[in-house]
CSV table of C-alpha atoms in Angstrom, one decimal:
chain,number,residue,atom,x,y,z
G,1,UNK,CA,-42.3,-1.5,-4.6
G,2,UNK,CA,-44.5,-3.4,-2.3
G,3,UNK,CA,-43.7,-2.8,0.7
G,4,UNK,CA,-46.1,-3.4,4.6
G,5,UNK,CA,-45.3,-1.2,7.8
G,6,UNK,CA,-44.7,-4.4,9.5
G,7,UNK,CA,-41.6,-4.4,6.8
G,8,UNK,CA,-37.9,-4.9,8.6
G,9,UNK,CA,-34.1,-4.5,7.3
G,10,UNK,CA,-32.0,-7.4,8.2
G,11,UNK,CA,-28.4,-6.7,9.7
G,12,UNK,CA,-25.9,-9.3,8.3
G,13,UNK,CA,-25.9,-10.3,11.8
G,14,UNK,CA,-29.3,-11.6,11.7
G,15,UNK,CA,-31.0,-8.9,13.8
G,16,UNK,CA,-33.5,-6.9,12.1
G,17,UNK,CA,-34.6,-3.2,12.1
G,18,UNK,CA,-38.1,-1.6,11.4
G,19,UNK,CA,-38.2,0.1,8.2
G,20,UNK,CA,-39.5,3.1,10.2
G,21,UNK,CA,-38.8,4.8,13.6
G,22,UNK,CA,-39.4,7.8,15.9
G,23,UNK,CA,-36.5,9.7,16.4
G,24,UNK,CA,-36.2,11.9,19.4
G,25,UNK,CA,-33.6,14.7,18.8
G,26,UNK,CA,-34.5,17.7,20.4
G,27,UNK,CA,-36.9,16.5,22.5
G,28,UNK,CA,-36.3,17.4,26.0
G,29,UNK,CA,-39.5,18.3,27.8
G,30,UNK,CA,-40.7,15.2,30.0
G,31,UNK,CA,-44.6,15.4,29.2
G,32,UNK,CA,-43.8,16.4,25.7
G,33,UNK,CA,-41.1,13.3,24.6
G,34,UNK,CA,-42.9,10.8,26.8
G,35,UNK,CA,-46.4,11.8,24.8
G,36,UNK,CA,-45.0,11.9,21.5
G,37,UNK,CA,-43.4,8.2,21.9
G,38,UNK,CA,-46.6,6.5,23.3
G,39,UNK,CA,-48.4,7.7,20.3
G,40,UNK,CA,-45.8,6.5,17.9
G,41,UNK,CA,-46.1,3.2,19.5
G,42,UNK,CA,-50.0,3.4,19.3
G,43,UNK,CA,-49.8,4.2,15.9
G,44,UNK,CA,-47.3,1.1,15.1
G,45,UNK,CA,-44.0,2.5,15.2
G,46,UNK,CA,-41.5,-0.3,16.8
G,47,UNK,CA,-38.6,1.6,16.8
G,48,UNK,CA,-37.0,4.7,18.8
G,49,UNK,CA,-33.7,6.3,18.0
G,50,UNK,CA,-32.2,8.5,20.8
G,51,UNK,CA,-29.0,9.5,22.3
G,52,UNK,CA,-26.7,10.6,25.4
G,53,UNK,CA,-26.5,13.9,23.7
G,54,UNK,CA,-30.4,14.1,23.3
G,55,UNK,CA,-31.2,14.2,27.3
G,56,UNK,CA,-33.7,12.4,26.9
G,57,UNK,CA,-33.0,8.6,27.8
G,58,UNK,CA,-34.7,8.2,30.7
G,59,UNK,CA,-37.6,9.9,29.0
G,60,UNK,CA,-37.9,7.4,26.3
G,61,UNK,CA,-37.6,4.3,28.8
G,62,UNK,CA,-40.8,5.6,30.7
G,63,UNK,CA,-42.5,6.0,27.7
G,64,UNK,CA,-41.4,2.5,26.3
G,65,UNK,CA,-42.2,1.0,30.4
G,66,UNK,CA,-45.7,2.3,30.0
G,67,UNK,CA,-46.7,1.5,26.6
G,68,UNK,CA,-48.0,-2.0,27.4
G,69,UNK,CA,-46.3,-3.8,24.6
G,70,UNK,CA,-43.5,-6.4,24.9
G,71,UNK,CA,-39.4,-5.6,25.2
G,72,UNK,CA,-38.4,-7.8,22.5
G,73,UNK,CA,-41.1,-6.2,20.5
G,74,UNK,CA,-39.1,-3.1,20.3
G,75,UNK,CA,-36.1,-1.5,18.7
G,76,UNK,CA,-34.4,0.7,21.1
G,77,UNK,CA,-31.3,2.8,19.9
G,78,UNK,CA,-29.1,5.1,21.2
G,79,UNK,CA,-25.4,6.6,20.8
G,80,UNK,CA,-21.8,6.8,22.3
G,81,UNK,CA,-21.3,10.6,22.2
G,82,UNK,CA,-17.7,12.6,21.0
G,83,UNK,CA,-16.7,13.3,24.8
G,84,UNK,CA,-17.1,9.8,25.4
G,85,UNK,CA,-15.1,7.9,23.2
G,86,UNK,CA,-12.1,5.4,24.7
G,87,UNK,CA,-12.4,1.6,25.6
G,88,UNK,CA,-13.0,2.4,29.2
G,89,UNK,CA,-15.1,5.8,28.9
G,90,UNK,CA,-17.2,3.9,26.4
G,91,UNK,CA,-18.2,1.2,28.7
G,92,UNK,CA,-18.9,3.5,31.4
G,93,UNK,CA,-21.1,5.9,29.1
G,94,UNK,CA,-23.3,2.6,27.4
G,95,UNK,CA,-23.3,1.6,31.5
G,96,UNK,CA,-25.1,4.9,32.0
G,97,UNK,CA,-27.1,5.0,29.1
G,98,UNK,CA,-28.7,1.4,30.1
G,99,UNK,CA,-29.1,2.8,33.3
G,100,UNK,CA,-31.0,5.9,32.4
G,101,UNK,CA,-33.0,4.1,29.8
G,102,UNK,CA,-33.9,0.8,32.9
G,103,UNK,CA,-33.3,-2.0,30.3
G,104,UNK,CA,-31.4,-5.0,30.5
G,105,UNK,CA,-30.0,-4.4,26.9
G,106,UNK,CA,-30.3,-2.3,23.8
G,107,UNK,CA,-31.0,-3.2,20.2
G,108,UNK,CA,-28.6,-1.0,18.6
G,109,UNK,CA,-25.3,1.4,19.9
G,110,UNK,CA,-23.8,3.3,17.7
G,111,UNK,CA,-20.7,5.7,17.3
G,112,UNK,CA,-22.2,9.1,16.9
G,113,UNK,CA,-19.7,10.9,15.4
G,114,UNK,CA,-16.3,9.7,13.7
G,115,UNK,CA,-14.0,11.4,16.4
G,116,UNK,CA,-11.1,10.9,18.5
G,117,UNK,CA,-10.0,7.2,19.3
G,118,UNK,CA,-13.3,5.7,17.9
G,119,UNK,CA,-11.1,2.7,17.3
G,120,UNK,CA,-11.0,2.1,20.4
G,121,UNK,CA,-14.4,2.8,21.8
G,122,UNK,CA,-15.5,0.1,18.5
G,123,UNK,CA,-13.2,-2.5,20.5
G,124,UNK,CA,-15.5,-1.4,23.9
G,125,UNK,CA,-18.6,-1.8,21.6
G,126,UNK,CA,-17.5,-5.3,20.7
G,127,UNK,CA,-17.1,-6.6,23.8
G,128,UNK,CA,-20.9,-5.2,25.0
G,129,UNK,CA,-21.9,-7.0,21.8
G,130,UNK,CA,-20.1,-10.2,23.2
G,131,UNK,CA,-21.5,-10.1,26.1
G,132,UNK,CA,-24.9,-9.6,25.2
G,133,UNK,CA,-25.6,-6.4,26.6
G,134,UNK,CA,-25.9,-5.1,23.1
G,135,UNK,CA,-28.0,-6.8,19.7
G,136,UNK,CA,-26.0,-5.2,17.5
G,137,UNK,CA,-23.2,-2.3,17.2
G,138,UNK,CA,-23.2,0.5,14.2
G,139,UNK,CA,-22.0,3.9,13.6
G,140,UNK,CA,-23.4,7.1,12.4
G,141,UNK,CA,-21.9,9.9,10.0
G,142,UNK,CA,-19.1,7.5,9.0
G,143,UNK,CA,-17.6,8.0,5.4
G,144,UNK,CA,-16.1,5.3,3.4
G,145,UNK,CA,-12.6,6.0,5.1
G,146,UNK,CA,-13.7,5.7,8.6
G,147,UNK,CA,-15.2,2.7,7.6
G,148,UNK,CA,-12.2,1.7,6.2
G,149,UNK,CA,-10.6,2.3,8.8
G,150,UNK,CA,-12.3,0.3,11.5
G,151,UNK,CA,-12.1,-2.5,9.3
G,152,UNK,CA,-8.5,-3.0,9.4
G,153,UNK,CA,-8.7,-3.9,13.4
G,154,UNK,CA,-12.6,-5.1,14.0
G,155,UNK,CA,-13.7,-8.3,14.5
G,156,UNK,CA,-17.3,-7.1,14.1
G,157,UNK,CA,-18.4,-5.3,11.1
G,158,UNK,CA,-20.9,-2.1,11.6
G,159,UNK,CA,-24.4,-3.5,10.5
G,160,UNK,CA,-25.3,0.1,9.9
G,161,UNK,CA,-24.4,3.6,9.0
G,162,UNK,CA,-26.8,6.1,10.2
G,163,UNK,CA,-26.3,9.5,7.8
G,164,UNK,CA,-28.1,12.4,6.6
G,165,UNK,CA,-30.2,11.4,3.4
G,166,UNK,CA,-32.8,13.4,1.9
G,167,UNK,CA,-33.5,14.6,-1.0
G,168,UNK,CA,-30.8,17.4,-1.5
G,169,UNK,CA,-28.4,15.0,0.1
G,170,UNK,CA,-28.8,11.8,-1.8
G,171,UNK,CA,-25.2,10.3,-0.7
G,172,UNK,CA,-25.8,8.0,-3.7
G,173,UNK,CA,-21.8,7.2,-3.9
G,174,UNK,CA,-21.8,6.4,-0.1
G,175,UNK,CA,-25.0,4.7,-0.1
G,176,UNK,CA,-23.5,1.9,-2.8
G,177,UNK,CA,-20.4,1.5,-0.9
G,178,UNK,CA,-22.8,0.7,2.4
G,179,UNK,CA,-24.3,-1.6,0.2
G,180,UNK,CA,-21.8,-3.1,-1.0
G,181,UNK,CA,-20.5,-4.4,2.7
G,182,UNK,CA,-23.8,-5.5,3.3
G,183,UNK,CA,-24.1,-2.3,6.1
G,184,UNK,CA,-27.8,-0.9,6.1
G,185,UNK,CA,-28.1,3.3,5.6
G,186,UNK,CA,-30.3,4.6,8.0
G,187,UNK,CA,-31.7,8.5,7.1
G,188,UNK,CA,-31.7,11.1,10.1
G,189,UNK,CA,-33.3,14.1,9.1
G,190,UNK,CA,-35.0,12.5,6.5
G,191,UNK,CA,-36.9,15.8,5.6
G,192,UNK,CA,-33.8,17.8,6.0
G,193,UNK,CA,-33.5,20.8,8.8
G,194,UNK,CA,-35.4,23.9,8.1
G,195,UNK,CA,-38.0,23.2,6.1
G,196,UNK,CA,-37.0,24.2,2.8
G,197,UNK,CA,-38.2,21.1,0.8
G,198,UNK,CA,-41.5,21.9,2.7
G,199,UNK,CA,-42.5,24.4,0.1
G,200,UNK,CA,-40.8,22.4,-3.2
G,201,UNK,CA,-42.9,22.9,-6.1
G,202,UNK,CA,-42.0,19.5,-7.7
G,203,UNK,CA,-42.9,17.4,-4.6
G,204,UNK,CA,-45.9,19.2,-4.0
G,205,UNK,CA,-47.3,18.4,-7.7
G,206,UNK,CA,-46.2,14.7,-6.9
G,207,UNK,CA,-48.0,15.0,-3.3
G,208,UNK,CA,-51.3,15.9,-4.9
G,209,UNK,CA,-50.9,13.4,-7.4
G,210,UNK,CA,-51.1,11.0,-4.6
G,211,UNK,CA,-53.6,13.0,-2.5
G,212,UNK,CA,-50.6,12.7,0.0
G,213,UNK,CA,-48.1,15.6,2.0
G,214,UNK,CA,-45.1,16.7,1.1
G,215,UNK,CA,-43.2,14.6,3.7
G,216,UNK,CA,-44.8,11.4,3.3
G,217,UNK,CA,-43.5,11.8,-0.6
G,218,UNK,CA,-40.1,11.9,1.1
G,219,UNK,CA,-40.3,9.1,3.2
G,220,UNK,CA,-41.9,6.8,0.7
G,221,UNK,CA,-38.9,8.0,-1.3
G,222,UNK,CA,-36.8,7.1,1.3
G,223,UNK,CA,-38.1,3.5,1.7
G,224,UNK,CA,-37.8,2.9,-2.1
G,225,UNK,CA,-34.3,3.9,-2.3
G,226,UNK,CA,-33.5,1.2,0.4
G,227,UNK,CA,-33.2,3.7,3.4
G,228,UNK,CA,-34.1,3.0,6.8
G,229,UNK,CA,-35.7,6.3,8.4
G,230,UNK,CA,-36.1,7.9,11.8
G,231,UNK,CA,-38.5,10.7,11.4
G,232,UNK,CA,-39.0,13.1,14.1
G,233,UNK,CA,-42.5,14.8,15.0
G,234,UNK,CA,-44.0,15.7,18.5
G,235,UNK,CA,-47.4,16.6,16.9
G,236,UNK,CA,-49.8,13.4,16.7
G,237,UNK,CA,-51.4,13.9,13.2
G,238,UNK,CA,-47.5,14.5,11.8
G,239,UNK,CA,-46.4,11.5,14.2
G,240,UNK,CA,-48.8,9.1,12.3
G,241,UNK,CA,-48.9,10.5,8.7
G,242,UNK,CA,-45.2,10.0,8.9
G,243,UNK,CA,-45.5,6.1,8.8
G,244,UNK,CA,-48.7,5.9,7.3
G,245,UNK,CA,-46.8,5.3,3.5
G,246,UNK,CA,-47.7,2.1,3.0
G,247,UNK,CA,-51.0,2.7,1.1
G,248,UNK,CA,-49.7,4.3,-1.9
G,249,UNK,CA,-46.0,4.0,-3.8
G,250,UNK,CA,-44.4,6.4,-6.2
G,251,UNK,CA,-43.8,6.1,-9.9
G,252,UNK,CA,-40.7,5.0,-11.6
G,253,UNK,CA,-41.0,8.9,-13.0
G,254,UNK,CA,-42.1,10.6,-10.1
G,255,UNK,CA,-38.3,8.9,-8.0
G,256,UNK,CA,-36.3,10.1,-10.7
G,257,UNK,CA,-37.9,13.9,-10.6
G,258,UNK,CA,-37.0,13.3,-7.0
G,259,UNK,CA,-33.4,11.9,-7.6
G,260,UNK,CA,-32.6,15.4,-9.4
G,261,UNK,CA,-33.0,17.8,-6.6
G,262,UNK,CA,-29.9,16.6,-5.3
G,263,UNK,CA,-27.3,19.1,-4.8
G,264,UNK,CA,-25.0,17.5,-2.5
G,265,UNK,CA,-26.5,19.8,0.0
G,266,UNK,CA,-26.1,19.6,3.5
G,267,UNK,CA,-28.0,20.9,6.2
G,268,UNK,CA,-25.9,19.2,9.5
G,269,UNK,CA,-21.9,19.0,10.2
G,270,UNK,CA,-19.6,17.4,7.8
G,271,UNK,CA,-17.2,15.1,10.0
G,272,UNK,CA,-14.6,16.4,7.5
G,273,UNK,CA,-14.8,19.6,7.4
G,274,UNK,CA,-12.7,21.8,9.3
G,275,UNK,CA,-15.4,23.6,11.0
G,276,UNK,CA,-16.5,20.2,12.8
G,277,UNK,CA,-13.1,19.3,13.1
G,278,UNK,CA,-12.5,22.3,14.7
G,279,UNK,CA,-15.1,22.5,17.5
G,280,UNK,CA,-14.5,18.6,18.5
G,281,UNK,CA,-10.6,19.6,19.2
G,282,UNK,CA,-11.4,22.6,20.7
C-alpha cells in the first residue's frame, strides 16, 4: 500500500484528518507535554488528540502557539467528558475547553464515552458545528448500537469513531460497520496498554525482516487496515520512529500473521460492561 506521511482521511463532510497523530493521555507535567508536542510537530506530525479529562489543554495550546507553524495547518482534537454530558453542560464544557486550549475553534469534538444523555450533548455538538466553532463532531468508544441510536434523532452523522484497535483487538466486525456509514476508525492505544505485544515473537521476526521495531510494525499495520492512529510517546527517538512508517510496507503474509493474534482482547473499559457501567452511575 503506498502510502506518504503527508497522507490524510477524508470525513464525509469534506474535512480531512492526518493519517497519524500525537496523542497526549497521561501527560500532565507542563515541561514534559509541551516538549513532547513541539517535537512531534518538528518531526511532521499535524495532528494532536487530547481531552478535558487529560489536564492537559492548555498545555497542548502553548505548545501548538509556539511551534511556529500555521492554525489551519493543524488538527487539534479534544473530548466532551462523562460528567459533562447535557445540551447546556456540553456547551459550557467545549466553552472551557476552547478557552484552555486559546483557539478560535477546534478541528474535531468528540463524545468520549457513550454515557448518560449523550443524545443530547450530540444535539449541543451540532449546534457548535453550525456555528462554526467546531470542523467536525465525532464520538469515541461508540458500538454499533450507540451509533444506531444517535442516528434516529441527528441531523449530523459522526465522521468518526475513535476505539481501541490493536492487534489483540482487531474490532474487524465494528470496523466494517464504520465503514460502511462512511465513519473513519480512529485507533487509541494503537500498541495496546502494558506492553505485552512489546515482546511478541511473531512481530519481532516481522520487525527484523524490515530492519524496523516492534511498534512501527503495528502502526504500519494500522495504516493498512484503514485506521487512523494516535500514538502516544514523550521520548523523542519513540516520538519520531512512531510516524516514520512510510519508508517500508508489510507483506500481504506478514498482515495476515498479524490479523491472527487477535483475541478479542481488551486492555481499556468496555462501555458495556457492567463494571464501566457501574463506576459512571456511581
Amino acid at each position: 500500500m503506498d502510502l506518504k506521511v503527508t497522507d490524510t482521511k477524508k470525513f464525509h463532510n469534506g474535512q480531512e484528518i492526518p493519517l497519524v497523530g500525537l496523542g497526549v493521555w497521561k501527560m500532565r507535567d507542563e515541561k514534559e507535554a509541551i516538549e513532547a508536542i513541539q517535537v512531534a510537530i518538528e518531526s511532521g506530525y499535524r495532528a494532536i488528540d487530547t481531552a478535558k479529562v487529560y489536564e492537559n489543554e492548555e498545555y497542548v495550546g502553548q505548545a501548538i502557539r509556539e511551534a511556529g507553524i500555521a492554525r489551519e495547518a493543524l488538527t487539534i482534537t479534544s473530548k466532551l467528558w462523562n460528567a459533562d454530558h447535557g445540551y447546556d453542560e456540553t456547551l459550557r464544557a467545549f466553552d472551557t475547553t476552547l478557552k484552555k486550549l486559546q483557539l478560535d475553534y477546534l478541528d474535531l469534538y468528540l463524545i468520549h464515552w457513550p454515557v448518560l444523555a449523550y443524545k443530547d450533548s450530540w444535539r449541543a455538538m451540532e449546534r457548535l458545528y453550525n456555528e462554526g466553532l467546531i470542523k467536525s463532531i465525532g464520538v469515541s468508544n461508540f458500538h454499533q448500537h450507540h451509533l444506531e441510536n444517535i442516528f434516529t434523532t441527528a441531523n449530523e452523522k459522526p465522521v468518526i469513531d475513535q476505539i481501541e484497535i490493536h492487534p489483540l483487538l482487531s474490532q474487524k466486525p465494528l470496523k466494517a460497520y464504520l465503514e460502511s456509514q462512511d465513519i473513519v476508525h480512529e485507533a487509541w492505544s494503537p500498541l495496546a496498554q502494558g506492553g505485552e505485544l512489546l515482546t511478541n515473537q511473531t512481530l519481532q521476526r516481522i520487525a527484523d525482516k524490515y530492519n524496523i521495531t516492534i511498534p512501527q510494525v503495528i502502526l504500519r499495520w494500522h495504516l493498512n487496515n484503514g485506521s487512523v492512529i494516535i500514538p502516544k510517546s514523550v521520548t523523542p527517538e519513540r516520538i519520531c520512529a512512531n510516524i516514520d512508517l512510510f519508508g517500508f510496507d508489510l507483506a500481504a503474509s506478514d498482515m495476515a500473521e498479524i490479523d491472527a493474534l487477535n483475541k478479542d482482547e481488551r486492555k481499556g473499559s468496555d462501555p458495556d460492561s457492567e463494571e464501566f457501567l457501574a463506576r459512571v452511575w456511581k
